JSON list of C-alpha atoms in Angstrom, two decimals:
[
{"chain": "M", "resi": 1, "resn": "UNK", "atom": "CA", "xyz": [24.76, -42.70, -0.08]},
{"chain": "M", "resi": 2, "resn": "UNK", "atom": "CA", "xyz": [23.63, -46.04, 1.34]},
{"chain": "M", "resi": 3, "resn": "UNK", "atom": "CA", "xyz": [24.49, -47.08, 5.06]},
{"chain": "M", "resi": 4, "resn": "UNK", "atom": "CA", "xyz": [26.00, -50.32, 5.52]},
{"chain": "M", "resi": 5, "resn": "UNK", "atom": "CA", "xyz": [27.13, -50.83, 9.29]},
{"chain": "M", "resi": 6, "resn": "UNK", "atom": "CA", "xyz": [30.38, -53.27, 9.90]},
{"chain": "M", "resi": 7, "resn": "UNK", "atom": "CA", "xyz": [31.00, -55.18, 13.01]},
{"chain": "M", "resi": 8, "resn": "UNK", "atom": "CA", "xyz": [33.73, -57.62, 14.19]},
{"chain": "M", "resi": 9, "resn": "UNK", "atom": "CA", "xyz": [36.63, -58.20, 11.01]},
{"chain": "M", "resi": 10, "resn": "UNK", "atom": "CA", "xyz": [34.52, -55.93, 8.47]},
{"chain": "M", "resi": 11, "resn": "UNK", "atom": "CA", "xyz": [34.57, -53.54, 10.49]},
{"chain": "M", "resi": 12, "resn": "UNK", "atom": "CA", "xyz": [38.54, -53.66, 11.46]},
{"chain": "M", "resi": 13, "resn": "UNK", "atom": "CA", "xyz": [39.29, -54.44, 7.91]},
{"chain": "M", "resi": 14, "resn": "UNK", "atom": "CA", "xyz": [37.27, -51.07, 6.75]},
{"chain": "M", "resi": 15, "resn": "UNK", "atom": "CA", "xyz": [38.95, -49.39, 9.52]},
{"chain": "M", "resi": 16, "resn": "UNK", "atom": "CA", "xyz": [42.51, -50.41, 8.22]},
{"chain": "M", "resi": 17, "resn": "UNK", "atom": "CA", "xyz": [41.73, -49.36, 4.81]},
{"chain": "M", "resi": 18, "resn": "UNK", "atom": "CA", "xyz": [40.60, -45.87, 5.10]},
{"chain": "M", "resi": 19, "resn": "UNK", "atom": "CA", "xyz": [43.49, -45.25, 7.68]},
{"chain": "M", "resi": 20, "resn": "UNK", "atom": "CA", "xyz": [46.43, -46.67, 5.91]},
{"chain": "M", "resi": 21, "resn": "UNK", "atom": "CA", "xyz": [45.03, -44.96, 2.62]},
{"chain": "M", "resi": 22, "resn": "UNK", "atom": "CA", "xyz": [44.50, -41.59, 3.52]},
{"chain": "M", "resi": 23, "resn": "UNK", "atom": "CA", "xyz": [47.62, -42.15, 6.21]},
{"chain": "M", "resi": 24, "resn": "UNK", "atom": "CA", "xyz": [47.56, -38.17, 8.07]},
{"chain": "M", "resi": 25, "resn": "UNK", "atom": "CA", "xyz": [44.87, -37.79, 10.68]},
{"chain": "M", "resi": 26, "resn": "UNK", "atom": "CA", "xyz": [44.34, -34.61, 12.48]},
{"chain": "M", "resi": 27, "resn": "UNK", "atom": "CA", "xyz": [44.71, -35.98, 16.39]},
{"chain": "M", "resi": 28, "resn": "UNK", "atom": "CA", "xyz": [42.64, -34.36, 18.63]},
{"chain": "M", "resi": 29, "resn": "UNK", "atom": "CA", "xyz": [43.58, -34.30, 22.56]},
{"chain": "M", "resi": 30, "resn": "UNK", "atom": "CA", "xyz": [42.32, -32.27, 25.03]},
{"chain": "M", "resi": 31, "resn": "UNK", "atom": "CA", "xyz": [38.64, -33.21, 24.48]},
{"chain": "M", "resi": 32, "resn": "UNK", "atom": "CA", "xyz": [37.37, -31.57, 27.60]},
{"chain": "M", "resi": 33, "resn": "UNK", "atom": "CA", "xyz": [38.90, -28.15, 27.50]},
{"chain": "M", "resi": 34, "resn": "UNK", "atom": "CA", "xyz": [38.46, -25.57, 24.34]},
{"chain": "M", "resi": 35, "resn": "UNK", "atom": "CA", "xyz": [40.07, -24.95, 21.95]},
{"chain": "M", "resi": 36, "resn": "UNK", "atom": "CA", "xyz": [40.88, -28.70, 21.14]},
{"chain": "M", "resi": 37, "resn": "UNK", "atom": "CA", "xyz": [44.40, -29.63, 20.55]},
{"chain": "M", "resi": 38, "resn": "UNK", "atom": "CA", "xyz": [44.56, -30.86, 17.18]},
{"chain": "M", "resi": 39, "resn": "UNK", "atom": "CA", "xyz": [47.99, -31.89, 14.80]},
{"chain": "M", "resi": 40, "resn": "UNK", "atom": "CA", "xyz": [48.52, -33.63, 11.88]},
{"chain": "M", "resi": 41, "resn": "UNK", "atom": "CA", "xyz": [49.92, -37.05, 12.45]},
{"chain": "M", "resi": 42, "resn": "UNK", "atom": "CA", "xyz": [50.82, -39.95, 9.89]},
{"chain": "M", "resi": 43, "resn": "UNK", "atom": "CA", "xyz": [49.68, -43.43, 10.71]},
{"chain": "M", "resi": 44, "resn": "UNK", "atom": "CA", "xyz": [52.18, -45.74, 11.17]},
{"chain": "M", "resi": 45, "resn": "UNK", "atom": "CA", "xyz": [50.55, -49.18, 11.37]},
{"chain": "M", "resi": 46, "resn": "UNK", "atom": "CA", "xyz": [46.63, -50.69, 11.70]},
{"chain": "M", "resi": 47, "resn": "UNK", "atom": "CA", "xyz": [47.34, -53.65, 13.71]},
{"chain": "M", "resi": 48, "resn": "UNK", "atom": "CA", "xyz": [45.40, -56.57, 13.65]},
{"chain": "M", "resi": 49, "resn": "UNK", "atom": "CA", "xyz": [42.93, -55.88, 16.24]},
{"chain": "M", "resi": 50, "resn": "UNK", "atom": "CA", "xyz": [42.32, -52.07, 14.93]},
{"chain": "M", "resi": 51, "resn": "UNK", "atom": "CA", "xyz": [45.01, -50.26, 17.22]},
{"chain": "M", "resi": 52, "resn": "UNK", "atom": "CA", "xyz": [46.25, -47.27, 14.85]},
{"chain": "M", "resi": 53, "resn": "UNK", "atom": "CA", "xyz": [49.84, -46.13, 15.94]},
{"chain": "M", "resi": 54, "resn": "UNK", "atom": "CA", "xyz": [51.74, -42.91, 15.70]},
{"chain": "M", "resi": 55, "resn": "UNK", "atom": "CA", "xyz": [55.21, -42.25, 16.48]},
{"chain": "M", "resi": 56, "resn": "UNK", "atom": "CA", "xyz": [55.29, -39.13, 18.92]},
{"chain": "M", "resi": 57, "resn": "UNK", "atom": "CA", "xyz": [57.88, -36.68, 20.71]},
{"chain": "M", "resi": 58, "resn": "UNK", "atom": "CA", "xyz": [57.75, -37.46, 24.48]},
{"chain": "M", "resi": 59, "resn": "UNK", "atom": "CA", "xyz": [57.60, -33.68, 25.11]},
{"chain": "M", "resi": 60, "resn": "UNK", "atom": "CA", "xyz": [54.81, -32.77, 22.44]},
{"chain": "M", "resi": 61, "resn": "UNK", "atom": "CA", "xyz": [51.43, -31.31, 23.75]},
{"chain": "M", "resi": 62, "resn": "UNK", "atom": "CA", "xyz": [49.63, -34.12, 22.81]},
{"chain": "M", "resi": 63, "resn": "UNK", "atom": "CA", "xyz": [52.11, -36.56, 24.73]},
{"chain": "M", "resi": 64, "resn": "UNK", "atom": "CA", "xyz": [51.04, -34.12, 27.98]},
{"chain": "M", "resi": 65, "resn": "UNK", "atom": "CA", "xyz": [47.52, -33.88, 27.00]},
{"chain": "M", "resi": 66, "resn": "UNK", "atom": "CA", "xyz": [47.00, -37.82, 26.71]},
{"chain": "M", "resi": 67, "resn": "UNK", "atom": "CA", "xyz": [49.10, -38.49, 30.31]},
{"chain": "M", "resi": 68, "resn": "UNK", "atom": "CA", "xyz": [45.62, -35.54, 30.97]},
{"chain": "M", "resi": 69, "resn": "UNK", "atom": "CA", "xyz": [43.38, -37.37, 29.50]},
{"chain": "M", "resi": 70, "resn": "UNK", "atom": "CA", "xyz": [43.00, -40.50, 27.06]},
{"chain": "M", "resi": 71, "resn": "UNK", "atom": "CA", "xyz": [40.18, -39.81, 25.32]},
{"chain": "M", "resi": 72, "resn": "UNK", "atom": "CA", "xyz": [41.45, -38.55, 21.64]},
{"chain": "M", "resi": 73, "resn": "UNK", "atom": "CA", "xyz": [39.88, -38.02, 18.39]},
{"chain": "M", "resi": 74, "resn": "UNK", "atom": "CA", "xyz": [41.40, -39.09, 15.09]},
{"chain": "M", "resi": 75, "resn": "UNK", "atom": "CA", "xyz": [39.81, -37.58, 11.67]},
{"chain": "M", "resi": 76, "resn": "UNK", "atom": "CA", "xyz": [40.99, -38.72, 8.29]},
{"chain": "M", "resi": 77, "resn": "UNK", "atom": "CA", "xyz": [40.32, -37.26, 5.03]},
{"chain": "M", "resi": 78, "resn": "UNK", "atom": "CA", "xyz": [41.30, -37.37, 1.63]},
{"chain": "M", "resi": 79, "resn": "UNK", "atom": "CA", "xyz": [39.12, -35.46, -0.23]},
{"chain": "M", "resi": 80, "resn": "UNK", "atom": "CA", "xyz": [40.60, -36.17, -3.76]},
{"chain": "M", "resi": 81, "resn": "UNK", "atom": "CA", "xyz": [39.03, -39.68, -2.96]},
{"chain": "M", "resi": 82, "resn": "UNK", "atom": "CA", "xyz": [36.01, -38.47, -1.42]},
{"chain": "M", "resi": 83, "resn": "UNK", "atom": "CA", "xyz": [36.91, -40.62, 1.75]},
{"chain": "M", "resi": 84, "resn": "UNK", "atom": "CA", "xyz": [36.33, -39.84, 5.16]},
{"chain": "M", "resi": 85, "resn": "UNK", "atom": "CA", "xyz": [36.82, -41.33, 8.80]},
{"chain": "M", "resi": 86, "resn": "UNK", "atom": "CA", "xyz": [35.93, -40.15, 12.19]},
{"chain": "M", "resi": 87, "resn": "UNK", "atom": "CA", "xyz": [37.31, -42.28, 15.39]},
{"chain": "M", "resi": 88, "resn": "UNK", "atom": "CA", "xyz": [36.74, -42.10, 18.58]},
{"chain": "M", "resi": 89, "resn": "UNK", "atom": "CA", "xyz": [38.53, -43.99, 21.12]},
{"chain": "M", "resi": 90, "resn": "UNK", "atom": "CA", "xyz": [41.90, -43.96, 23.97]},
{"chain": "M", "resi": 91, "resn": "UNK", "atom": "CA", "xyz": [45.34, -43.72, 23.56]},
{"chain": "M", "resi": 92, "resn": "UNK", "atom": "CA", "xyz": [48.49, -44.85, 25.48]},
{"chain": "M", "resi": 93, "resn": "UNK", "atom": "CA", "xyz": [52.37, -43.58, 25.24]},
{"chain": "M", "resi": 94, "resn": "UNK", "atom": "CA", "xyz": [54.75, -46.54, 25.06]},
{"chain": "M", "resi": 95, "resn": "UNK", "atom": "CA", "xyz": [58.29, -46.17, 24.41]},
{"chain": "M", "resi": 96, "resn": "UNK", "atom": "CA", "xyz": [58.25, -50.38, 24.57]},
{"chain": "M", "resi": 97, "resn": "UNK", "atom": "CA", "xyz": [61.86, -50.66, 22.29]},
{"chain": "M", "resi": 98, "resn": "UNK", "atom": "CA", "xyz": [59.86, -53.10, 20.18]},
{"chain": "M", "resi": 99, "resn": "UNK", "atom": "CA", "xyz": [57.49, -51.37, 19.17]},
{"chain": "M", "resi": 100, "resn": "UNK", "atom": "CA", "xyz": [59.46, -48.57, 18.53]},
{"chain": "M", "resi": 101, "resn": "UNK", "atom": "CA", "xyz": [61.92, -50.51, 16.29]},
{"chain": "M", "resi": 102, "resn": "UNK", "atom": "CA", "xyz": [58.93, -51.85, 14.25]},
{"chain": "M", "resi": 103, "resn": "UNK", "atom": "CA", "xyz": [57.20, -48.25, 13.86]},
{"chain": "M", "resi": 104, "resn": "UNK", "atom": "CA", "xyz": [60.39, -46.21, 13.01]},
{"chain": "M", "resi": 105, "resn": "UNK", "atom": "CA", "xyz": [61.70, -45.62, 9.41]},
{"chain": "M", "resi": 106, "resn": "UNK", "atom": "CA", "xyz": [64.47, -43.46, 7.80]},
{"chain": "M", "resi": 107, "resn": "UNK", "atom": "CA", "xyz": [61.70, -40.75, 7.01]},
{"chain": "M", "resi": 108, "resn": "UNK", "atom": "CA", "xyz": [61.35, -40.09, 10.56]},
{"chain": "M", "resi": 109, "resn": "UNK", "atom": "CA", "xyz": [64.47, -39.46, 10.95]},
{"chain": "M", "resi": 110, "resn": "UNK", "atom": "CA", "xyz": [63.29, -35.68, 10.00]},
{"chain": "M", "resi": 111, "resn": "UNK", "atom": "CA", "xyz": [61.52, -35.76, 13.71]},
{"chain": "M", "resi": 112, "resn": "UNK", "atom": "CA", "xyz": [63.96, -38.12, 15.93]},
{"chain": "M", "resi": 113, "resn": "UNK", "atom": "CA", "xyz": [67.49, -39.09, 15.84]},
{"chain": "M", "resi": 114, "resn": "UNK", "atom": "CA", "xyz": [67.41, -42.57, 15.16]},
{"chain": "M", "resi": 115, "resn": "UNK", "atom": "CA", "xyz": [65.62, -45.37, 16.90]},
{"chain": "M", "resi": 116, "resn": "UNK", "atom": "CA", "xyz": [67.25, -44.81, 19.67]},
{"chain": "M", "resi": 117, "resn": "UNK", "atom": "CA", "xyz": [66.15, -41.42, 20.70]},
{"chain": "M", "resi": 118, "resn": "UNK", "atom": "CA", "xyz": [65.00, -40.89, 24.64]},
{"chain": "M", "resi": 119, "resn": "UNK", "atom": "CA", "xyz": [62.26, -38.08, 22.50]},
{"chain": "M", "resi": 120, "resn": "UNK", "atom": "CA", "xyz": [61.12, -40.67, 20.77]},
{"chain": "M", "resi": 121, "resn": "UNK", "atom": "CA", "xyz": [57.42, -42.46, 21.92]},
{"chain": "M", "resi": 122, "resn": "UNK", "atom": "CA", "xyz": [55.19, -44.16, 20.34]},
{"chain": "M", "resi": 123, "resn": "UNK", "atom": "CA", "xyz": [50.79, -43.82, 20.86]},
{"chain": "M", "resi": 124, "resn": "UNK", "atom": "CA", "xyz": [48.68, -46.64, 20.69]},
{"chain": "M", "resi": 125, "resn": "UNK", "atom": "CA", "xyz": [44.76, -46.02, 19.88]},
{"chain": "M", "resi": 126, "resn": "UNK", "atom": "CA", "xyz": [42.49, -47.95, 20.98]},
{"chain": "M", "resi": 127, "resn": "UNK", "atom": "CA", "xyz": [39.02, -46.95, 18.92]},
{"chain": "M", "resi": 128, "resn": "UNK", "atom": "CA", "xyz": [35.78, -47.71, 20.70]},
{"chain": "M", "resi": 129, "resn": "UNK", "atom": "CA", "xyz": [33.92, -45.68, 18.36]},
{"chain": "M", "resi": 130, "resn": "UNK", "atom": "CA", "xyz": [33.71, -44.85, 14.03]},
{"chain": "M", "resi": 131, "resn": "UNK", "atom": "CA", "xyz": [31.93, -43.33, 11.51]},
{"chain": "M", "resi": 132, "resn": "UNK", "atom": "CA", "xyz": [33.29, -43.27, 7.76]},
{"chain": "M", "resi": 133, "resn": "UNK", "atom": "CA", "xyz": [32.29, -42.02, 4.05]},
{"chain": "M", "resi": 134, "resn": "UNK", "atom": "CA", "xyz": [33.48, -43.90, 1.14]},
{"chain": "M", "resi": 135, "resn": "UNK", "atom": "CA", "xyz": [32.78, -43.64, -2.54]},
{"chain": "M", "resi": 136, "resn": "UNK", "atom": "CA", "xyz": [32.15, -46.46, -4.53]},
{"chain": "M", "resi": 137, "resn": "UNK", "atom": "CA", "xyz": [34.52, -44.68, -7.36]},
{"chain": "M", "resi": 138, "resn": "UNK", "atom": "CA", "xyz": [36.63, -41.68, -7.97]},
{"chain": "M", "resi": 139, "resn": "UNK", "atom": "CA", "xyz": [35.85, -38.27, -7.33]},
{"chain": "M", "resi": 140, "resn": "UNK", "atom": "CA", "xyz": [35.40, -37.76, -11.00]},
{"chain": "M", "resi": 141, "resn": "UNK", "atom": "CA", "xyz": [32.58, -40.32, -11.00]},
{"chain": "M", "resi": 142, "resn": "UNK", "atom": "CA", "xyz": [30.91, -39.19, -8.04]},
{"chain": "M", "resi": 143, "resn": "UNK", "atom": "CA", "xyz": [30.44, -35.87, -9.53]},
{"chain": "M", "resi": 144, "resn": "UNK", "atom": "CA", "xyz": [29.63, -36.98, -12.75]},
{"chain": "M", "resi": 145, "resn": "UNK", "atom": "CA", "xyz": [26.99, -39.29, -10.55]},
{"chain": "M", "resi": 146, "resn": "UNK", "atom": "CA", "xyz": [25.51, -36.14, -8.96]},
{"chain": "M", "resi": 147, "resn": "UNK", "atom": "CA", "xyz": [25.56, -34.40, -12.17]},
{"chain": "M", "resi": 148, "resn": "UNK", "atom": "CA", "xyz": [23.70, -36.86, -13.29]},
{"chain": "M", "resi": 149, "resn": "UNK", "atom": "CA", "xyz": [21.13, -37.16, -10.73]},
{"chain": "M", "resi": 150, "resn": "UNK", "atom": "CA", "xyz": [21.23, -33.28, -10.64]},
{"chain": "M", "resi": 151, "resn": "UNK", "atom": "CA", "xyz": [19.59, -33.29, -14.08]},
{"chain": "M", "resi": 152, "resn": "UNK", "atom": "CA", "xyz": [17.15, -36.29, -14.47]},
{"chain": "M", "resi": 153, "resn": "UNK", "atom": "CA", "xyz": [15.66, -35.98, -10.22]},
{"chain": "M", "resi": 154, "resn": "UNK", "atom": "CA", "xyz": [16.92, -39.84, -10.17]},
{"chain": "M", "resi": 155, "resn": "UNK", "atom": "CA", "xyz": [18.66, -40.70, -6.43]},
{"chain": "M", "resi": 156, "resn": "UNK", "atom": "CA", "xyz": [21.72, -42.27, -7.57]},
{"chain": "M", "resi": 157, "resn": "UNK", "atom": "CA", "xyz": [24.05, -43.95, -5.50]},
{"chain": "M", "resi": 158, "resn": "UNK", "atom": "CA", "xyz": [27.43, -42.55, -4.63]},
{"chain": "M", "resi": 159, "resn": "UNK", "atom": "CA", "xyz": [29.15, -44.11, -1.67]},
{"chain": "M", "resi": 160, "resn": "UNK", "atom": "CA", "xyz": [28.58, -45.96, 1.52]},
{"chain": "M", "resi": 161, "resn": "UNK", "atom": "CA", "xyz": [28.31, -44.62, 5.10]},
{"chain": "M", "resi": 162, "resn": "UNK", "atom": "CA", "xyz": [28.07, -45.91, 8.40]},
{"chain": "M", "resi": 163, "resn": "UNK", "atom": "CA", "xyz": [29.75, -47.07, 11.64]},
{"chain": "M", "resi": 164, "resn": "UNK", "atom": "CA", "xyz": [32.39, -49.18, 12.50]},
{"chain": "M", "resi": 165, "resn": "UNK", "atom": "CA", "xyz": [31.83, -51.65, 15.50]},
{"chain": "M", "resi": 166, "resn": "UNK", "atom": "CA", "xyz": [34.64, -51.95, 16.72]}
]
């Protein structure tokens, strides 16, 4: 794999990619305390700046564990793709109606009743730190690629690593 570190739009525009692709993230709260807190959550929007945001139950664990404690830890991966994303940063609960009313959809409807919901909140993340794995291709290709390299002791290139400066 080769290392190529983004800053500044690369790196919000790598950011958005890899988190609107792969979409679930396993949040992690409670960093200080063990075991960590961690629940699959789909991302709802990559905003300009590189806030991720999740719609959330006001009485959910993580809800309590982020009024705790800010810090949080989002991974994303999609294996199938070979991608992979590790982020570091703070959250905040809003239930701002605007923001809500942007976020929300019929499918989360499963979760909430309607926009309009007093369960309903929404996290913002704020990442000050990331890490990622990306193939250049397909699965398929990678492996082929390793097979490859497997057989003839040539270093062949896979994918791309490295942080995101946020």
């Amino acid at each position: 794999m080769s290392t190529e570190n983004l800053s500044n739009t690369d790196a919000i525009n790598k950011l958005k990619d890899l988190a609107t692709s792969i979409d679930f993230a396993m949040m992690v709260t409670n960093l200080s305390n063990k075991p960590l807190d961690a629940i699959p959550m789909s991302t709802k929007k990559v905003d300009e700046v590189g806030n991720i945001w999740f719609l959330s139950g006001a009485d959910s664990d993580h809800n309590a564990n982020i009024a705790k404690d800010a810090d949080m830890q989002l991974l994303y991966a999609k294996p199938s793709d070979m991608q992979f994303l590790s982020v570091f940063g703070k959250a905040f609960v809003t239930r701002d109606k605007v923001i809500l009313e942007e976020l929300y959809s019929t499918t989360d409807d499963s979760w909430f009743d309607g926009v309009e919901d007093p369960n309903l909140t929404a996290i913002k993340f704020t990442p000050s730190q990331a890490q990622y794995w990306d193939t250049k291709n397909n699965k398929f290709v990678s492996l082929l690629k390793m097979g490859y390299a497997a057989v003839t002791g040539d270093k062949v290139d896979v994918g791309e690593t490295g942080s995101l400066n946020l």
